[in-house]
Coordinates of C-alpha atoms in Angstrom, one line a residue:
Chain X
M1 CA -184.7 -102.9 90.2
G2 CA -182.6 -105.9 91.1
N3 CA -179.9 -106.1 93.7
S4 CA -176.6 -104.4 93.1
V5 CA -173.3 -106.0 93.5
I6 CA -169.8 -104.5 93.2
I7 CA -167.0 -106.2 91.4
V8 CA -163.4 -105.1 91.8
D9 CA -160.3 -106.2 89.9
W10 CA -157.4 -104.9 92.1
G11 CA -153.9 -105.7 91.0
T12 CA -150.4 -104.4 91.5
S13 CA -150.7 -101.8 88.8
S14 CA -154.5 -101.3 88.3
F15 CA -157.8 -100.9 90.0
R16 CA -161.1 -101.4 88.1
A17 CA -164.5 -101.6 89.6
W18 CA -168.1 -102.1 88.3
L19 CA -171.4 -101.6 90.0
I20 CA -173.7 -104.2 88.4
D21 CA -177.2 -105.5 88.6
E22 CA -176.7 -108.9 90.2
E23 CA -179.3 -110.7 88.1
T24 CA -178.9 -109.2 84.6
G25 CA -175.2 -108.3 84.9
R26 CA -176.0 -104.9 83.5
V27 CA -173.3 -102.4 84.4
R28 CA -174.8 -99.4 86.2
D29 CA -171.5 -97.6 86.8
S30 CA -167.8 -98.2 86.6
I31 CA -164.4 -97.0 87.6
A32 CA -161.9 -97.6 84.8
E33 CA -158.6 -96.4 86.1
G34 CA -158.0 -96.5 89.9
R35 CA -154.7 -96.9 91.7
G36 CA -153.0 -100.2 91.8
M37 CA -151.8 -101.6 95.1
G38 CA -148.2 -100.9 94.1
A39 CA -149.0 -97.1 94.2
L40 CA -150.4 -97.3 97.7
D41 CA -149.1 -98.1 101.1
T42 CA -150.6 -101.3 102.7
R43 CA -152.3 -99.2 105.4
E44 CA -154.0 -97.1 102.8
F45 CA -156.0 -100.0 101.2
P46 CA -159.2 -99.6 103.4
A47 CA -159.3 -95.8 103.0
Y48 CA -158.7 -96.0 99.2
F49 CA -161.4 -98.7 99.0
D50 CA -163.9 -96.4 100.8
E51 CA -162.9 -93.4 98.6
C52 CA -163.6 -95.3 95.4
L53 CA -166.6 -97.3 96.4
G54 CA -168.2 -95.1 99.2
A55 CA -170.8 -93.6 97.0
W56 CA -172.0 -96.9 95.6
R57 CA -172.2 -98.4 99.1
A58 CA -174.1 -95.6 100.7
R59 CA -177.2 -97.6 101.4
T60 CA -178.9 -99.0 104.5
I61 CA -177.6 -102.4 103.5
P62 CA -174.5 -101.7 101.3
P63 CA -174.2 -103.9 98.2
P64 CA -171.7 -106.8 98.5
V65 CA -168.2 -106.3 97.1
Y66 CA -166.2 -109.1 95.4
M67 CA -162.6 -108.4 94.7
A68 CA -160.2 -110.5 92.5
G69 CA -156.5 -110.1 91.9
M70 CA -153.4 -109.4 93.9
V71 CA -155.6 -107.8 96.6
G72 CA -155.7 -111.3 98.1
A73 CA -151.9 -111.8 98.1
A74 CA -149.7 -111.8 101.2
Q75 CA -148.6 -108.3 100.3
G76 CA -152.2 -107.3 99.5
W77 CA -155.0 -106.2 101.7
Q78 CA -155.8 -109.5 103.3
E79 CA -154.4 -112.9 102.3
A80 CA -156.8 -115.3 100.6
P81 CA -155.1 -118.7 100.5
Q82 CA -155.2 -120.3 97.1
P83 CA -156.7 -123.8 96.7
P84 CA -154.6 -126.2 94.7
L85 CA -155.6 -127.6 91.3
P86 CA -157.8 -129.1 90.1
V87 CA -160.3 -126.4 90.9
T88 CA -163.8 -125.7 89.8
I89 CA -165.6 -122.3 90.1
R90 CA -167.6 -123.8 92.9
E91 CA -164.5 -124.4 94.9
V92 CA -163.2 -120.9 94.2
A93 CA -166.5 -119.5 95.5
R94 CA -166.3 -121.7 98.5
Q95 CA -162.8 -120.4 99.3
T96 CA -163.8 -116.8 99.0
V97 CA -162.6 -114.9 102.1
P98 CA -164.5 -112.2 104.0
V99 CA -162.4 -109.0 104.6
S100 CA -162.3 -108.6 108.3
G101 CA -163.8 -105.4 109.6
A102 CA -165.7 -104.7 106.4
D103 CA -169.3 -105.4 105.8
D104 CA -170.0 -108.0 103.1
V105 CA -166.7 -107.5 101.3
W106 CA -165.1 -110.6 99.8
I107 CA -161.8 -111.6 98.2
V108 CA -161.8 -114.3 95.6
P109 CA -158.8 -116.4 96.1
G110 CA -156.3 -117.3 93.3
V111 CA -155.4 -120.9 92.6
R112 CA -152.1 -122.7 92.7
V113 CA -150.3 -125.7 91.2
A114 CA -149.1 -127.9 94.0
A115 CA -146.5 -129.7 92.0
D116 CA -142.8 -129.3 91.4
P117 CA -142.3 -126.5 90.4
P118 CA -145.3 -124.9 92.0
D119 CA -147.2 -122.1 90.2
V120 CA -149.7 -119.5 91.2
M121 CA -152.3 -117.1 89.8
R122 CA -154.5 -114.4 91.2
G123 CA -157.2 -112.8 89.1
E124 CA -156.7 -114.8 85.9
E125 CA -158.8 -117.7 87.4
V126 CA -161.9 -115.6 87.3
Q127 CA -161.1 -114.5 83.8
I128 CA -160.7 -118.2 82.8
F129 CA -164.0 -119.2 84.3
G130 CA -165.7 -116.1 82.8
A131 CA -164.4 -116.8 79.3
L132 CA -165.5 -120.4 79.7
A133 CA -169.0 -119.2 80.5
L134 CA -168.9 -116.8 77.7
S135 CA -167.8 -119.5 75.3
G136 CA -170.5 -121.9 76.5
G137 CA -168.1 -124.8 76.8
Q138 CA -166.6 -127.0 79.6
D139 CA -163.2 -127.7 78.0
A140 CA -160.8 -125.2 76.7
R141 CA -157.2 -124.0 76.6
F142 CA -156.4 -120.4 77.4
C143 CA -153.6 -117.9 76.9
L144 CA -153.7 -114.8 79.2
P145 CA -150.8 -112.6 78.2
G146 CA -149.5 -109.9 80.6
T147 CA -146.8 -109.1 83.1
H148 CA -147.0 -112.8 84.1
S149 CA -148.6 -114.6 81.2
K150 CA -150.7 -117.7 82.0
W151 CA -151.4 -120.6 79.8
A152 CA -154.2 -122.7 81.3
H153 CA -156.2 -125.9 80.6
V154 CA -159.8 -126.5 81.7
A155 CA -161.3 -129.9 81.4
N156 CA -164.9 -130.8 82.4
G157 CA -165.3 -127.3 83.9
A158 CA -162.3 -127.7 86.2
L159 CA -159.0 -125.8 85.9
V160 CA -156.5 -128.6 85.7
D161 CA -153.2 -127.1 84.8
F162 CA -151.5 -123.8 84.0
H163 CA -148.0 -122.3 83.4
T164 CA -146.6 -118.9 84.0
S165 CA -144.1 -117.0 81.8
M166 CA -142.6 -113.7 82.9
T167 CA -143.0 -112.2 79.5
G168 CA -144.3 -108.7 80.3
E169 CA -142.1 -108.2 83.3
V170 CA -138.9 -109.3 81.4
Y171 CA -139.9 -106.8 78.6
A172 CA -140.3 -103.9 81.0
V173 CA -137.2 -104.7 83.0
M174 CA -134.9 -105.2 80.1
L175 CA -136.1 -102.0 78.4
G176 CA -135.9 -100.0 81.6
H177 CA -132.7 -101.3 83.1
S178 CA -130.5 -103.2 80.6
I179 CA -128.3 -102.2 77.6
L180 CA -131.3 -102.9 75.3
G181 CA -133.0 -99.7 76.4
R182 CA -130.0 -97.5 75.9
G183 CA -130.8 -94.4 73.8
L184 CA -134.5 -95.2 73.5
E185 CA -136.9 -92.3 73.6
E186 CA -139.8 -92.5 76.0
S187 CA -142.3 -93.6 73.4
A188 CA -142.3 -94.7 69.9
G189 CA -145.0 -96.1 67.6
E190 CA -145.4 -99.8 66.8
N191 CA -143.3 -101.2 64.1
S192 CA -144.8 -104.3 62.6
A193 CA -141.8 -105.3 60.5
A194 CA -139.6 -105.2 63.6
F195 CA -142.2 -107.2 65.6
Q196 CA -142.3 -109.8 62.8
L197 CA -138.4 -109.9 62.8
G198 CA -138.5 -110.5 66.6
L199 CA -141.0 -113.4 66.1
E200 CA -138.6 -114.9 63.5
Q201 CA -135.6 -114.5 65.7
A202 CA -137.4 -116.3 68.5
D203 CA -137.9 -119.3 66.3
R204 CA -134.2 -119.8 65.8
S205 CA -132.0 -121.9 68.0
G206 CA -129.7 -120.2 70.5
G207 CA -132.1 -119.6 73.3
L208 CA -133.7 -116.4 74.7
L209 CA -130.4 -115.2 76.3
L210 CA -128.9 -115.1 72.8
H211 CA -132.0 -113.6 71.2
L212 CA -132.1 -110.8 73.7
F213 CA -128.7 -109.6 72.7
T214 CA -129.7 -109.4 69.0
A215 CA -131.9 -106.5 70.1
R216 CA -128.7 -104.6 70.6
T217 CA -126.5 -106.0 67.8
R218 CA -129.2 -105.4 65.2
V219 CA -129.2 -101.7 66.2
L220 CA -125.4 -101.5 66.0
F221 CA -124.9 -103.5 62.8
G222 CA -128.2 -104.8 61.5
G223 CA -130.1 -101.7 60.5
L224 CA -132.7 -102.0 63.2
P225 CA -133.8 -98.4 64.1
L226 CA -133.7 -97.5 67.7
T227 CA -137.4 -96.6 67.4
A228 CA -138.1 -100.2 66.5
V229 CA -136.4 -101.8 69.5
R230 CA -139.6 -102.0 71.6
S231 CA -141.5 -103.7 68.8
Y232 CA -138.6 -106.1 68.1
L233 CA -138.2 -107.0 71.8
S234 CA -142.0 -107.5 72.0
G235 CA -141.8 -110.0 69.0
L236 CA -138.8 -111.7 70.6
L237 CA -140.5 -112.3 73.9
I238 CA -144.0 -113.1 72.8
G239 CA -142.5 -115.4 70.2
S240 CA -140.3 -117.1 72.8
E241 CA -143.3 -117.6 75.2
V242 CA -145.5 -119.0 72.4
R243 CA -142.7 -121.3 71.1
A244 CA -142.0 -122.7 74.6
M245 CA -145.6 -123.2 75.4
A246 CA -146.2 -124.8 72.1
E247 CA -143.7 -127.5 73.1
L248 CA -145.7 -128.1 76.3
T249 CA -149.2 -127.9 74.7
P250 CA -148.9 -128.2 71.0
P251 CA -151.7 -126.8 68.8
D252 CA -154.5 -129.5 68.7
G253 CA -156.8 -127.9 66.1
K254 CA -159.2 -126.7 68.7
E255 CA -159.7 -123.0 69.5
L256 CA -157.3 -121.5 72.0
L257 CA -159.1 -118.7 74.0
L258 CA -157.0 -115.6 74.1
I259 CA -158.0 -113.4 77.0
S260 CA -156.4 -110.0 77.0
A261 CA -156.8 -106.2 76.9
T262 CA -157.1 -104.8 73.4
A263 CA -153.4 -103.8 73.2
L264 CA -152.1 -107.3 73.4
R265 CA -154.7 -108.8 71.1
E266 CA -153.0 -108.3 67.7
P267 CA -149.4 -109.2 68.7
Y268 CA -150.5 -112.4 70.5
Q269 CA -152.9 -113.4 67.6
A270 CA -149.9 -112.9 65.2
A271 CA -147.6 -115.1 67.3
L272 CA -150.2 -117.8 68.0
T273 CA -151.3 -118.0 64.4
R274 CA -147.7 -118.3 63.3
A275 CA -147.2 -121.2 65.8
G276 CA -150.3 -123.0 64.3
Y277 CA -153.0 -122.1 66.9
R278 CA -156.5 -121.2 66.0
C279 CA -157.5 -118.6 68.5
H280 CA -160.6 -116.7 69.6
W281 CA -160.1 -113.4 71.5
I282 CA -162.1 -112.4 74.6
D283 CA -161.7 -109.1 76.2
S284 CA -160.1 -109.4 79.6
G285 CA -162.5 -106.9 81.2
A286 CA -165.5 -108.8 80.0
A287 CA -164.0 -112.1 81.2
T288 CA -163.4 -110.7 84.6
L289 CA -166.9 -109.3 85.0
R290 CA -168.5 -112.5 83.8
G291 CA -166.1 -114.7 85.9
V292 CA -166.7 -112.8 89.2
R293 CA -170.5 -112.9 88.5
E294 CA -170.3 -116.6 88.2
V295 CA -168.3 -116.8 91.5
I296 CA -170.9 -114.5 93.1
A297 CA -173.8 -116.7 92.0
H298 CA -172.2 -119.8 93.5
H299 CA -171.1 -117.9 96.6
R300 CA -174.5 -116.3 97.4
Q301 CA -176.1 -119.7 97.0
Q302 CA -173.5 -121.4 99.2
E303 CA -174.1 -118.6 101.8
G304 CA -177.9 -119.1 101.5
R305 CA -178.2 -115.5 100.5
A306 CA -179.2 -115.6 96.9
G307 CA -182.2 -113.4 96.0
T308 CA -182.2 -111.4 99.2
D309 CA -183.6 -108.1 98.1
V310 CA -182.0 -104.9 99.4
Chain T
M1 CA -83.6 -104.6 81.4
G2 CA -85.9 -105.2 78.4
N3 CA -88.5 -102.8 77.1
S4 CA -91.6 -102.1 79.1
V5 CA -95.1 -102.2 77.6
I6 CA -98.4 -101.4 79.3
I7 CA -101.5 -103.5 78.9
V8 CA -104.9 -102.2 79.9
D9 CA -108.2 -104.1 80.0
W10 CA -110.8 -101.3 80.2
G11 CA -114.4 -102.3 80.3
T12 CA -117.7 -100.8 81.3
S13 CA -117.4 -102.0 84.9
S14 CA -113.7 -102.6 85.4
F15 CA -110.2 -101.2 84.7
R16 CA -107.1 -103.4 85.0
A17 CA -103.6 -102.6 83.9
W18 CA -100.2 -104.3 83.9
L19 CA -96.7 -102.9 83.3
I20 CA -94.8 -105.8 81.8
D21 CA -91.5 -106.7 80.2
E22 CA -92.2 -106.9 76.5
E23 CA -89.9 -109.8 75.9
T24 CA -90.4 -112.0 78.9
G25 CA -93.9 -111.0 79.8
R26 CA -92.9 -110.6 83.4
V27 CA -95.3 -108.4 85.3
R28 CA -93.4 -105.5 86.8
D29 CA -96.4 -103.7 88.3
S30 CA -100.2 -103.8 88.1
I31 CA -103.4 -102.1 88.9
A32 CA -106.1 -104.5 89.9
E33 CA -109.2 -102.5 90.4
G34 CA -109.5 -99.2 88.6
R35 CA -112.7 -97.5 87.5
G36 CA -114.8 -98.8 84.7
M37 CA -115.9 -96.5 81.9
G38 CA -119.5 -96.6 83.3
A39 CA -118.3 -94.8 86.4
L40 CA -116.7 -92.0 84.4
D41 CA -117.9 -89.3 82.1
T42 CA -116.6 -89.7 78.5
R43 CA -114.5 -86.5 78.9
E44 CA -112.8 -87.9 82.0
F45 CA -111.2 -90.8 80.1
P46 CA -107.9 -89.1 79.2
A47 CA -107.4 -87.6 82.6
Y48 CA -108.2 -90.9 84.3
F49 CA -105.8 -92.7 82.0
D50 CA -103.0 -90.3 83.0
E51 CA -103.9 -90.6 86.6
C52 CA -103.6 -94.4 86.5
L53 CA -100.6 -94.7 84.2
G54 CA -98.8 -91.5 84.6
A55 CA -96.1 -92.9 86.9
W56 CA -95.4 -95.8 84.6
R57 CA -95.1 -93.6 81.6
A58 CA -92.8 -91.0 83.1
R59 CA -89.9 -91.7 80.8
T60 CA -88.2 -89.8 78.0
I61 CA -89.9 -92.2 75.6
P62 CA -93.0 -93.5 77.5
P63 CA -93.7 -97.2 77.1
P64 CA -96.4 -98.0 74.6
V65 CA -99.9 -98.8 75.9
Y66 CA -102.3 -101.3 74.4
M67 CA -105.9 -101.3 75.6
A68 CA -108.6 -103.9 75.0
G69 CA -112.3 -103.9 75.9
M70 CA -115.2 -101.5 75.6
V71 CA -112.7 -98.6 75.6
G72 CA -112.9 -99.0 71.8
A73 CA -116.6 -98.9 71.6
A74 CA -118.6 -95.9 70.2
Q75 CA -119.4 -94.9 73.7
G76 CA -115.8 -95.5 74.8
W77 CA -112.8 -93.3 74.5
Q78 CA -112.3 -93.7 70.8
E79 CA -114.0 -96.0 68.4
A80 CA -111.9 -98.9 67.0
P81 CA -114.0 -100.5 64.2
Q82 CA -114.3 -104.2 64.5
P83 CA -113.2 -106.4 61.6
P84 CA -115.6 -109.1 60.6
L85 CA -115.0 -112.8 61.0
P86 CA -113.0 -114.9 60.2
V87 CA -110.3 -113.0 62.0
T88 CA -106.7 -114.0 62.9
I89 CA -104.6 -112.3 65.6
R90 CA -102.5 -110.8 62.8
E91 CA -105.7 -109.1 61.5
V92 CA -106.6 -107.8 65.0
A93 CA -103.1 -106.4 65.3
R94 CA -103.3 -104.8 61.9
Q95 CA -106.6 -103.1 62.8
T96 CA -105.3 -101.7 66.1
V97 CA -106.1 -98.0 66.3
P98 CA -103.8 -95.2 67.7
V99 CA -105.5 -93.0 70.2
S100 CA -105.4 -89.5 68.7
G101 CA -103.5 -86.9 70.8
A102 CA -101.8 -89.6 72.8
D103 CA -98.2 -90.9 72.3
D104 CA -98.0 -94.6 71.4
V105 CA -101.3 -95.5 72.9
W106 CA -103.3 -98.1 71.0
I107 CA -106.8 -99.6 71.1
V108 CA -107.2 -103.2 70.1
P109 CA -110.4 -103.5 68.2
G110 CA -113.1 -106.1 68.9
V111 CA -114.4 -108.4 66.2
R112 CA -117.9 -108.9 64.8
V113 CA -120.0 -111.4 63.0
A114 CA -121.3 -109.9 59.8
A115 CA -124.2 -112.3 59.4
D116 CA -127.9 -112.2 60.3
P117 CA -128.2 -111.7 63.2
P118 CA -124.9 -109.8 63.6
D119 CA -122.9 -110.2 66.8
V120 CA -120.0 -108.4 68.5
M121 CA -117.3 -108.7 71.1
R122 CA -114.7 -106.3 72.6
G123 CA -112.0 -107.7 74.8
E124 CA -112.9 -111.4 74.7
E125 CA -111.1 -111.7 71.3
V126 CA -107.7 -111.1 73.0
Q127 CA -108.6 -113.6 75.8
I128 CA -109.5 -116.2 73.1
F129 CA -106.2 -115.7 71.3
G130 CA -104.3 -115.6 74.6
A131 CA -105.9 -118.8 75.8
L132 CA -105.2 -120.4 72.4
A133 CA -101.5 -119.5 72.8
L134 CA -101.4 -120.7 76.4
S135 CA -103.0 -124.0 75.2
G136 CA -100.5 -124.4 72.4
G137 CA -103.2 -125.3 69.8
Q138 CA -104.7 -123.8 66.7
D139 CA -108.2 -125.2 67.0
A140 CA -110.5 -124.9 70.0
R141 CA -113.9 -124.0 71.3
F142 CA -114.3 -121.4 74.0
C143 CA -116.8 -120.4 76.7
L144 CA -116.3 -116.9 78.2
P145 CA -119.0 -116.3 80.8
G146 CA -119.9 -112.9 82.0
T147 CA -122.3 -110.0 81.6
H148 CA -122.5 -111.0 77.9
S149 CA -121.2 -114.5 77.7
K150 CA -119.4 -115.6 74.5
W151 CA -119.1 -119.0 73.0
A152 CA -116.5 -119.0 70.3
H153 CA -114.9 -121.3 67.8
V154 CA -111.3 -121.0 66.5
A155 CA -110.1 -123.1 63.5
N156 CA -106.6 -123.0 62.1
G157 CA -105.8 -120.1 64.3
A158 CA -108.7 -118.0 63.1
L159 CA -111.7 -117.0 65.1
V160 CA -114.5 -118.2 62.8
D161 CA -117.7 -118.0 64.8
F162 CA -119.1 -116.8 68.1
H163 CA -122.4 -116.3 69.9
T164 CA -123.4 -114.0 72.8
S165 CA -125.9 -114.7 75.6
M166 CA -126.9 -111.9 78.0
T167 CA -126.6 -114.3 81.0
G168 CA -124.9 -112.0 83.5
E169 CA -126.9 -108.9 82.6
V170 CA -130.3 -110.7 82.8
Y171 CA -129.2 -112.1 86.2
A172 CA -128.3 -108.6 87.5
V173 CA -131.4 -106.9 86.0
M174 CA -133.9 -109.5 87.2
L175 CA -132.5 -109.5 90.8
G176 CA -132.3 -105.7 90.9
H177 CA -135.5 -104.7 89.2
S178 CA -138.0 -107.6 89.0
I179 CA -140.3 -109.4 91.5
L180 CA -137.5 -112.0 91.8
G181 CA -135.4 -109.7 93.9
R182 CA -138.3 -108.8 96.3
G183 CA -137.3 -109.2 99.9
L184 CA -133.7 -110.2 99.2
E185 CA -130.9 -109.0 101.5
E186 CA -127.9 -107.2 99.9
S187 CA -125.8 -110.3 100.1
A188 CA -126.1 -114.0 100.9
G189 CA -123.7 -116.8 100.7
E190 CA -123.7 -119.4 97.9
N191 CA -126.1 -122.2 98.1
S192 CA -125.0 -125.2 96.0
A193 CA -128.2 -127.2 96.4
A194 CA -130.2 -124.2 95.1
F195 CA -127.7 -123.7 92.2
Q196 CA -128.1 -127.4 91.4
L197 CA -131.9 -127.1 91.5
G198 CA -131.7 -124.1 89.1
L199 CA -129.6 -126.2 86.7
E200 CA -132.2 -129.0 86.8
Q201 CA -135.1 -126.6 86.2
A202 CA -133.3 -125.2 83.2
D203 CA -133.2 -128.6 81.7
R204 CA -137.0 -128.9 81.7
S205 CA -139.3 -127.7 78.9
G206 CA -141.2 -124.5 79.2
G207 CA -138.6 -122.0 78.3
L208 CA -136.6 -119.4 80.2
L209 CA -139.6 -117.1 80.8
L210 CA -141.3 -119.9 82.7
H211 CA -138.2 -121.0 84.5
L212 CA -137.6 -117.4 85.8
F213 CA -141.0 -117.4 87.5
T214 CA -140.2 -120.5 89.4
A215 CA -137.6 -118.4 91.3
R216 CA -140.6 -116.7 92.8
T217 CA -143.0 -119.6 93.2
R218 CA -140.5 -121.8 94.8
V219 CA -140.0 -119.2 97.5
L220 CA -143.8 -118.9 98.0
F221 CA -144.7 -122.5 97.9
G222 CA -141.6 -124.7 97.2
G223 CA -139.5 -124.2 100.3
L224 CA -136.7 -122.3 98.6
P225 CA -135.3 -119.9 101.2
L226 CA -135.0 -116.2 100.1
T227 CA -131.3 -116.4 100.8
A228 CA -131.0 -119.1 98.1
V229 CA -132.7 -117.1 95.3
R230 CA -129.5 -115.7 93.9
S231 CA -127.9 -119.2 93.7
Y232 CA -131.1 -120.7 92.2
L233 CA -131.3 -117.9 89.6
S234 CA -127.6 -118.3 88.8
G235 CA -128.2 -122.0 88.2
L236 CA -131.2 -121.3 86.0
L237 CA -129.5 -118.8 83.8
I238 CA -126.1 -120.6 83.5
G239 CA -128.0 -123.8 82.8
S240 CA -130.2 -122.1 80.2
E241 CA -127.1 -120.6 78.4
V242 CA -125.3 -123.9 78.4
R243 CA -128.4 -125.9 77.3
A244 CA -129.1 -123.5 74.3
M245 CA -125.4 -123.4 73.3
A246 CA -125.2 -127.2 73.5
E247 CA -127.9 -127.3 70.8
L248 CA -125.8 -125.0 68.6
T249 CA -122.4 -126.7 69.3
P250 CA -122.9 -130.0 71.0
P251 CA -120.1 -131.5 73.1
D252 CA -117.7 -133.2 70.6
G253 CA -115.4 -134.9 73.2
K254 CA -112.7 -132.3 72.8
E255 CA -111.8 -129.9 75.5
L256 CA -113.8 -126.7 75.8
L257 CA -111.7 -123.9 77.0
L258 CA -113.5 -122.0 79.8
I259 CA -112.0 -118.5 80.3
S260 CA -113.3 -116.7 83.3
A261 CA -112.5 -115.0 86.6
T262 CA -112.2 -117.4 89.6
A263 CA -115.8 -116.7 90.8
L264 CA -117.4 -118.1 87.7
R265 CA -115.1 -121.1 87.4
E266 CA -117.0 -123.6 89.5
P267 CA -120.6 -122.8 88.5
Y268 CA -119.7 -123.0 84.8
Q269 CA -117.7 -126.1 85.2
A270 CA -120.7 -127.7 87.0
A271 CA -123.1 -126.7 84.2
L272 CA -120.7 -127.6 81.4
T273 CA -119.9 -131.0 82.9
R274 CA -123.5 -131.7 83.4
A275 CA -124.2 -131.0 79.7
G276 CA -121.4 -133.4 78.6
Y277 CA -118.5 -131.0 78.0
R278 CA -115.0 -131.7 79.0
C279 CA -113.6 -128.4 80.0
H280 CA -110.3 -126.8 80.9
W281 CA -110.2 -123.6 82.8
I282 CA -108.0 -120.6 82.0
D283 CA -107.9 -117.5 84.2
S284 CA -109.3 -114.5 82.2
G285 CA -106.6 -112.2 83.5
A286 CA -103.9 -114.5 82.3
A287 CA -105.7 -114.9 79.0
T288 CA -105.9 -111.1 78.5
L289 CA -102.3 -110.6 79.3
R290 CA -101.1 -113.3 77.0
G291 CA -103.5 -112.3 74.2
V292 CA -102.5 -108.6 74.3
R293 CA -98.9 -109.6 74.3
E294 CA -99.5 -111.7 71.2
V295 CA -101.3 -108.7 69.6
I296 CA -98.3 -106.4 70.6
A297 CA -95.8 -108.8 69.1
H298 CA -97.6 -108.8 65.7
H299 CA -98.3 -105.1 65.9
R300 CA -94.7 -104.0 66.7
Q301 CA -93.5 -106.2 63.8
Q302 CA -96.1 -104.7 61.5
E303 CA -95.1 -101.3 62.5
G304 CA -91.4 -102.2 62.1
R305 CA -90.7 -101.2 65.7
A306 CA -90.0 -104.5 67.3
G307 CA -86.9 -104.6 69.5
T308 CA -86.5 -100.8 69.8
D309 CA -84.9 -100.3 73.1
V310 CA -86.1 -97.5 75.3

């Protein structure tokens, strides 16, 4: 049996972990839904880490742990400063930070754009390099939807540019705290006609501040059912993101790699196809796993520890 | 002494009232800061109305009351259905609704756009007609910034079109409930350099969802002080509104009438001037007073009650 290694994706709202075989990548065990950092006090991070991973690490020489995501932010467990673009996966591996007081536990840093305006990501960089490895190429453009959606460009194996849109957060905040959420029930099914109408509204002129208000006026006077507001707003915001990004990086006929959880696959594929993109979907969990494995391979080599048997 | 009439501007977050001389418009008394409807239970509206206006109405024949604003919405005191565009002030007066169970108390209806998408306003219509009367013209374009900013067009004395942007609400909601408000103190002074930077960011490509995130990344890596985030976000959002509206109704060399409270005068003038508009500011309180007076004059005439002495 080969060495084990533990991969953790620890973000503000989620914690996922995998115990894998370092050489084959086979998943030996996994934790699908742990607690995100937002649900914990900063001082609880080490204890929660032990609680989740203690059993996997109960060896004479515990398997190394590599963590990606907001765990390396200033408000995370320990800050891992982000190297500026352009960045290769080798550089990410080189900048990986040991967690002080822990044995062979590492935080993969994010990356940042050191331009005006600056930009920043933590966690998506390993998904990008993972998806690149899965696709077998060295050049690609990426869309990673979410709370803070990222559009990224890799050339010759290096991440050379990316942009962030607050799509998911604006969706949650407007539904939870603005007039748009008024009268909404806790949950309602998806409404594909309303989603489509949202995409169409986003293509009109007037800007997002105007489009948002139509999610209210269409309920008052346009026949939009209250149960369809979430789907409509989702179409509006995803459509607005894609439309604006299409101005920055127009469809070029090549495949755009869409990295997301299953839930966002269909809505983004619909919006991207509508905007003229050809896209290929890659599951974000698979991309994370593969990306961190790639980081680990480089990092163990850089540390001169590759192949050490436990 | 001429007849008295009471004018009320009752919105979600504010209540203002004036006791005026019907003929001269002279203000005899006023209430500057009452409670908005959002701070009251629906059943409390009549009692709060009496509490505020009881002393002014304590006559054998109480002076008539005309109320504008969200008081006429479905969630207000009593719904006053909005006539569709195009609408003249005569039509607004004709559609004014008596409050049932109250003596000579009227709600001025809002107006709506019966197109796709629909749009709606309540309260701004009287400010528009008031500002038109104050300006002495019959044709003008208007910008009325606020929680839900309105851009409107009046031709031959009729309100023919308008658009709403959720500028003020997005500002409040993002500061109060998103990552952009993280670490902010309750209040901070205005920072004109940050406001200007926000205006400049809004002129770039990438869309509002991208621009919003720069309010975070500029703090992390761009040297924007936390105390300047409010001003920066204000510049971003006002700039985005003006930029999008300028696509719909480009500057035509004529004066744009800016109707606002004092606090929004300077930021909007800066954004409008930057976008190429010539603008003339009119205080929103003065516009409301004059607008409702115009409505009253038409309404009393229509009701055959003009000039009745109390």
